[in-house]
Amino acid sequence: MRNKFSRLIYFEEYVQINGINQYLFHAGTKYDNPVMLFLHGGPGFAESIFSYIFQEKWEEIFTVVHWDQRGAGKTLTKNPNECPTINLMLKDLFEIIQYLKKKYNKQKIIIFGHSWGTILGSMFIKKHPEEVAYYIGVGQVISMFENERVGYEKVKELSLRANDKKSLKELEILGDYPGNNHGIGFKKKSEKLRAVQGKYNLAANGNLSAIISLIKSPIFKLSDITALIKMDKVNKELIEFWSKFDIRSESIEYKVPIYYVLGKNDWQTPYVIAQEYFKKINAPYKKLYLIPDAGHMTMIDQPNLFFDVLIDINYKQKQNKSITIM
């Protein structure tokens, strides 16, 4: 693995976490920078492999650690028969944070959640607020069924406006969407919606350019493709949990600062739902950022604007730790 930018911190490792070897990828420029743990999407979609596209500037102000979760990426490759549950994932996350606190001599770690990672991250900060400096949610999931309903209505509206008969037919085939399915059935149906949403840049697109980006990654191995193919099979129980998730059934009280960074063109986890929920939560400090012309992969779609947000969050944490915004 070539350290293109000669980073002081730049390495991969497997660490014994909760009974199995789990993959971490570290990158940064100073040991005294705050440590940010990136919780990827999915379940099962490791984003460490795409980090080279968007996080070069981040490493100037954070030490960024990517964790390929149980059932994802290089951790799945190492442990092909380990099937995650939400309880296992929360315990894994707790142990990884203990490891990072000791390794970098930190009292607390920043949690950065993307998509599925916002479910895991939001649950963790409720359970262990004492471990977390603050939380950043990108593509924040509030309710999976509500996400699908609102995302479906949006792409249907655009298809009608464009008189796009092919897309309208594909939407009609989905029937009463999202329906009453859970688990894998729900996920397979949602993937058909993503294909239509992708035509209108409303959702993340697994197109040729995404495949090229994957292969160009400095940490890419052929086994990463195999892990992507296997992810649904090993994550069945977690996908069942994910499909039923609704954060609104939990308390709106948070004990750590909360930042939401939302793409104004994200209709995979529709920003309007997260925006509405955010107004209701109570936290020591909270702020929401809306990034124009950015979709579900917000940090890739608008990397410069996204970095500006991270600079602002970093500054606010240094200056406004005692401020409460209701």
mmCIF file of N, CA, C and O in Angstrom, residues 144-145 147-149 151-152 155 167 169-198 203 232 239 242-243 267-268:
data_model
loop_
_atom_site.group_PDB
_atom_site.id
_atom_site.type_symbol
_atom_site.label_atom_id
_atom_site.label_comp_id
_atom_site.label_asym_id
_atom_site.label_seq_id
_atom_site.Cartn_x
_atom_site.Cartn_y
_atom_site.Cartn_z
ATOM 1 N N MET A 144 -36.727 3.651 8.074
ATOM 2 C CA MET A 144 -36.494 3.024 6.780
ATOM 3 C C MET A 144 -37.768 3.011 5.921
ATOM 4 O O MET A 144 -37.722 3.319 4.736
ATOM 5 N N PHE A 145 -38.897 2.687 6.507
ATOM 6 C CA PHE A 145 -40.130 2.649 5.710
ATOM 7 C C PHE A 145 -40.530 4.040 5.235
ATOM 8 O O PHE A 145 -40.974 4.210 4.093
ATOM 9 N N ASN A 147 -38.438 6.502 4.740
ATOM 10 C CA ASN A 147 -37.461 6.814 3.678
ATOM 11 C C ASN A 147 -37.954 6.319 2.325
ATOM 12 O O ASN A 147 -37.930 7.039 1.320
ATOM 13 N N GLU A 148 -38.373 5.051 2.293
ATOM 14 C CA GLU A 148 -38.772 4.426 1.031
ATOM 15 C C GLU A 148 -40.047 5.055 0.470
ATOM 16 O O GLU A 148 -40.158 5.277 -0.732
ATOM 17 N N ARG A 149 -40.990 5.340 1.345
ATOM 18 C CA ARG A 149 -42.249 5.944 0.886
ATOM 19 C C ARG A 149 -42.005 7.315 0.254
ATOM 20 O O ARG A 149 -42.474 7.604 -0.851
ATOM 21 N N GLY A 151 -39.079 8.592 -0.800
ATOM 22 C CA GLY A 151 -38.203 8.466 -1.970
ATOM 23 C C GLY A 151 -38.944 7.985 -3.198
ATOM 24 O O GLY A 151 -38.679 8.427 -4.331
ATOM 25 N N TYR A 152 -39.898 7.087 -2.991
ATOM 26 C CA TYR A 152 -40.735 6.575 -4.086
ATOM 27 C C TYR A 152 -41.593 7.700 -4.669
ATOM 28 O O TYR A 152 -41.680 7.871 -5.895
ATOM 29 N N VAL A 155 -39.435 10.199 -6.867
ATOM 30 C CA VAL A 155 -39.037 9.751 -8.202
ATOM 31 C C VAL A 155 -40.261 9.571 -9.096
ATOM 32 O O VAL A 155 -40.194 9.797 -10.316
ATOM 33 N N SER A 167 -39.763 4.414 -16.680
ATOM 34 C CA SER A 167 -39.591 4.483 -15.229
ATOM 35 C C SER A 167 -40.921 4.299 -14.512
ATOM 36 O O SER A 167 -40.993 3.623 -13.476
ATOM 37 N N LYS A 169 -43.427 2.564 -15.487
ATOM 38 C CA LYS A 169 -43.760 1.136 -15.543
ATOM 39 C C LYS A 169 -42.977 0.366 -14.479
ATOM 40 O O LYS A 169 -43.531 -0.511 -13.797
ATOM 41 N N GLU A 170 -41.685 0.708 -14.323
ATOM 42 C CA GLU A 170 -40.851 0.047 -13.313
ATOM 43 C C GLU A 170 -41.364 0.325 -11.901
ATOM 44 O O GLU A 170 -41.336 -0.554 -11.028
ATOM 45 N N LEU A 171 -41.849 1.530 -11.682
ATOM 46 C CA LEU A 171 -42.417 1.875 -10.379
ATOM 47 C C LEU A 171 -43.737 1.141 -10.146
ATOM 48 O O LEU A 171 -44.021 0.681 -9.032
ATOM 49 N N GLU A 172 -44.524 1.008 -11.197
ATOM 50 C CA GLU A 172 -45.806 0.309 -11.091
ATOM 51 C C GLU A 172 -45.604 -1.152 -10.718
ATOM 52 O O GLU A 172 -46.366 -1.728 -9.925
ATOM 53 N N ILE A 173 -44.551 -1.760 -11.262
ATOM 54 C CA ILE A 173 -44.248 -3.169 -10.980
ATOM 55 C C ILE A 173 -43.965 -3.383 -9.483
ATOM 56 O O ILE A 173 -44.220 -4.457 -8.937
ATOM 57 N N LEU A 174 -43.442 -2.349 -8.820
ATOM 58 C CA LEU A 174 -43.147 -2.464 -7.388
ATOM 59 C C LEU A 174 -44.415 -2.620 -6.553
ATOM 60 O O LEU A 174 -44.357 -3.026 -5.395
ATOM 61 N N GLY A 175 -45.550 -2.258 -7.132
ATOM 62 C CA GLY A 175 -46.818 -2.424 -6.430
ATOM 63 C C GLY A 175 -46.981 -1.407 -5.310
ATOM 64 O O GLY A 175 -46.505 -0.277 -5.398
ATOM 65 N N ASP A 176 -47.649 -1.832 -4.238
ATOM 66 C CA ASP A 176 -47.867 -0.965 -3.080
ATOM 67 C C ASP A 176 -46.543 -0.816 -2.341
ATOM 68 O O ASP A 176 -46.160 -1.677 -1.557
ATOM 69 N N TYR A 177 -45.864 0.282 -2.613
ATOM 70 C CA TYR A 177 -44.490 0.428 -2.098
ATOM 71 C C TYR A 177 -44.465 1.353 -0.893
ATOM 72 O O TYR A 177 -45.110 2.392 -0.918
ATOM 73 N N PRO A 178 -43.724 1.022 0.156
ATOM 74 C CA PRO A 178 -42.827 -0.132 0.304
ATOM 75 C C PRO A 178 -43.500 -1.441 0.705
ATOM 76 O O PRO A 178 -42.818 -2.446 0.849
ATOM 77 N N GLY A 179 -44.809 -1.418 0.930
ATOM 78 C CA GLY A 179 -45.489 -2.665 1.273
ATOM 79 C C GLY A 179 -45.224 -3.078 2.715
ATOM 80 O O GLY A 179 -44.880 -2.260 3.566
ATOM 81 N N ASN A 180 -45.343 -4.381 2.987
ATOM 82 C CA ASN A 180 -45.211 -4.893 4.359
ATOM 83 C C ASN A 180 -44.024 -5.837 4.541
ATOM 84 O O ASN A 180 -43.896 -6.478 5.576
ATOM 85 N N ASN A 181 -43.165 -5.940 3.527
ATOM 86 C CA ASN A 181 -42.008 -6.831 3.638
ATOM 87 C C ASN A 181 -40.971 -6.271 4.603
ATOM 88 O O ASN A 181 -40.857 -5.059 4.787
ATOM 89 N N HIS A 182 -40.191 -7.173 5.195
ATOM 90 C CA HIS A 182 -39.034 -6.790 5.994
ATOM 91 C C HIS A 182 -37.836 -7.599 5.505
ATOM 92 O O HIS A 182 -37.963 -8.469 4.642
ATOM 93 N N GLY A 183 -36.674 -7.291 6.066
ATOM 94 C CA GLY A 183 -35.493 -8.090 5.789
ATOM 95 C C GLY A 183 -35.061 -8.061 4.334
ATOM 96 O O GLY A 183 -35.136 -7.038 3.660
ATOM 97 N N ILE A 184 -34.612 -9.223 3.844
ATOM 98 C CA ILE A 184 -34.057 -9.320 2.495
ATOM 99 C C ILE A 184 -35.093 -8.938 1.444
ATOM 100 O O ILE A 184 -34.778 -8.279 0.442
ATOM 101 N N GLY A 185 -36.355 -9.337 1.652
ATOM 102 C CA GLY A 185 -37.399 -8.982 0.700
ATOM 103 C C GLY A 185 -37.533 -7.476 0.548
ATOM 104 O O GLY A 185 -37.675 -6.956 -0.564
ATOM 105 N N PHE A 186 -37.481 -6.778 1.662
ATOM 106 C CA PHE A 186 -37.535 -5.314 1.665
ATOM 107 C C PHE A 186 -36.336 -4.728 0.921
ATOM 108 O O PHE A 186 -36.470 -3.823 0.097
ATOM 109 N N LYS A 187 -35.147 -5.277 1.199
ATOM 110 C CA LYS A 187 -33.922 -4.756 0.586
ATOM 111 C C LYS A 187 -33.929 -4.971 -0.925
ATOM 112 O O LYS A 187 -33.551 -4.076 -1.690
ATOM 113 N N LYS A 188 -34.329 -6.152 -1.371
ATOM 114 C CA LYS A 188 -34.351 -6.439 -2.809
ATOM 115 C C LYS A 188 -35.312 -5.494 -3.536
ATOM 116 O O LYS A 188 -35.022 -5.008 -4.631
ATOM 117 N N LYS A 189 -36.443 -5.232 -2.911
ATOM 118 C CA LYS A 189 -37.418 -4.316 -3.505
ATOM 119 C C LYS A 189 -36.845 -2.894 -3.554
ATOM 120 O O LYS A 189 -37.007 -2.174 -4.534
ATOM 121 N N SER A 190 -36.159 -2.490 -2.479
ATOM 122 C CA SER A 190 -35.585 -1.142 -2.433
ATOM 123 C C SER A 190 -34.499 -0.966 -3.498
ATOM 124 O O SER A 190 -34.324 0.124 -4.037
ATOM 125 N N GLU A 191 -33.779 -2.044 -3.808
ATOM 126 C CA GLU A 191 -32.739 -1.958 -4.841
ATOM 127 C C GLU A 191 -33.339 -1.696 -6.222
ATOM 128 O O GLU A 191 -32.725 -1.021 -7.057
ATOM 129 N N LYS A 192 -34.547 -2.210 -6.454
ATOM 130 C CA LYS A 192 -35.226 -1.927 -7.716
ATOM 131 C C LYS A 192 -35.635 -0.457 -7.787
ATOM 132 O O LYS A 192 -35.571 0.168 -8.844
ATOM 133 N N LEU A 193 -36.049 0.090 -6.644
ATOM 134 C CA LEU A 193 -36.352 1.527 -6.600
ATOM 135 C C LEU A 193 -35.089 2.349 -6.835
ATOM 136 O O LEU A 193 -35.118 3.349 -7.560
ATOM 137 N N ARG A 194 -33.961 1.914 -6.255
ATOM 138 C CA ARG A 194 -32.692 2.654 -6.423
ATOM 139 C C ARG A 194 -32.325 2.783 -7.902
ATOM 140 O O ARG A 194 -31.793 3.800 -8.333
ATOM 141 N N ALA A 195 -32.610 1.729 -8.669
ATOM 142 C CA ALA A 195 -32.271 1.764 -10.099
ATOM 143 C C ALA A 195 -33.026 2.883 -10.801
ATOM 144 O O ALA A 195 -32.469 3.573 -11.671
ATOM 145 N N VAL A 196 -34.285 3.090 -10.415
ATOM 146 C CA VAL A 196 -35.077 4.172 -11.012
ATOM 147 C C VAL A 196 -34.606 5.516 -10.462
ATOM 148 O O VAL A 196 -34.420 6.482 -11.211
ATOM 149 N N GLN A 197 -34.389 5.583 -9.150
ATOM 150 C CA GLN A 197 -33.916 6.829 -8.534
ATOM 151 C C GLN A 197 -32.579 7.266 -9.129
ATOM 152 O O GLN A 197 -32.318 8.462 -9.288
ATOM 153 N N GLY A 198 -31.742 6.284 -9.453
ATOM 154 C CA GLY A 198 -30.424 6.587 -10.001
ATOM 155 C C GLY A 198 -30.488 7.356 -11.306
ATOM 156 O O GLY A 198 -29.597 8.164 -11.608
ATOM 157 N N ALA A 203 -30.302 8.878 -5.760
ATOM 158 C CA ALA A 203 -29.753 7.831 -4.897
ATOM 159 C C ALA A 203 -28.363 7.450 -5.390
ATOM 160 O O ALA A 203 -27.983 7.766 -6.512
ATOM 161 N N ASP A 232 -25.123 -9.597 1.575
ATOM 162 C CA ASP A 232 -26.524 -9.807 1.952
ATOM 163 C C ASP A 232 -26.722 -11.142 2.669
ATOM 164 O O ASP A 232 -27.494 -11.244 3.627
ATOM 165 N N ILE A 239 -30.028 -7.067 8.447
ATOM 166 C CA ILE A 239 -30.913 -6.427 7.459
ATOM 167 C C ILE A 239 -32.364 -6.449 7.950
ATOM 168 O O ILE A 239 -33.120 -5.492 7.730
ATOM 169 N N TRP A 242 -32.436 -3.595 10.357
ATOM 170 C CA TRP A 242 -32.301 -2.347 9.582
ATOM 171 C C TRP A 242 -33.610 -1.969 8.909
ATOM 172 O O TRP A 242 -34.028 -0.812 8.929
ATOM 173 N N SER A 243 -34.293 -2.956 8.339
ATOM 174 C CA SER A 243 -35.509 -2.674 7.572
ATOM 175 C C SER A 243 -36.643 -2.163 8.454
ATOM 176 O O SER A 243 -37.544 -1.464 7.986
ATOM 177 N N TRP A 267 -32.475 11.508 -1.856
ATOM 178 C CA TRP A 267 -33.812 10.939 -1.682
ATOM 179 C C TRP A 267 -33.729 9.441 -1.433
ATOM 180 O O TRP A 267 -34.729 8.727 -1.492
ATOM 181 N N GLN A 268 -32.528 8.944 -1.134
ATOM 182 C CA GLN A 268 -32.352 7.565 -0.678
ATOM 183 C C GLN A 268 -32.603 7.513 0.831
ATOM 184 O O GLN A 268 -33.301 6.634 1.331
#
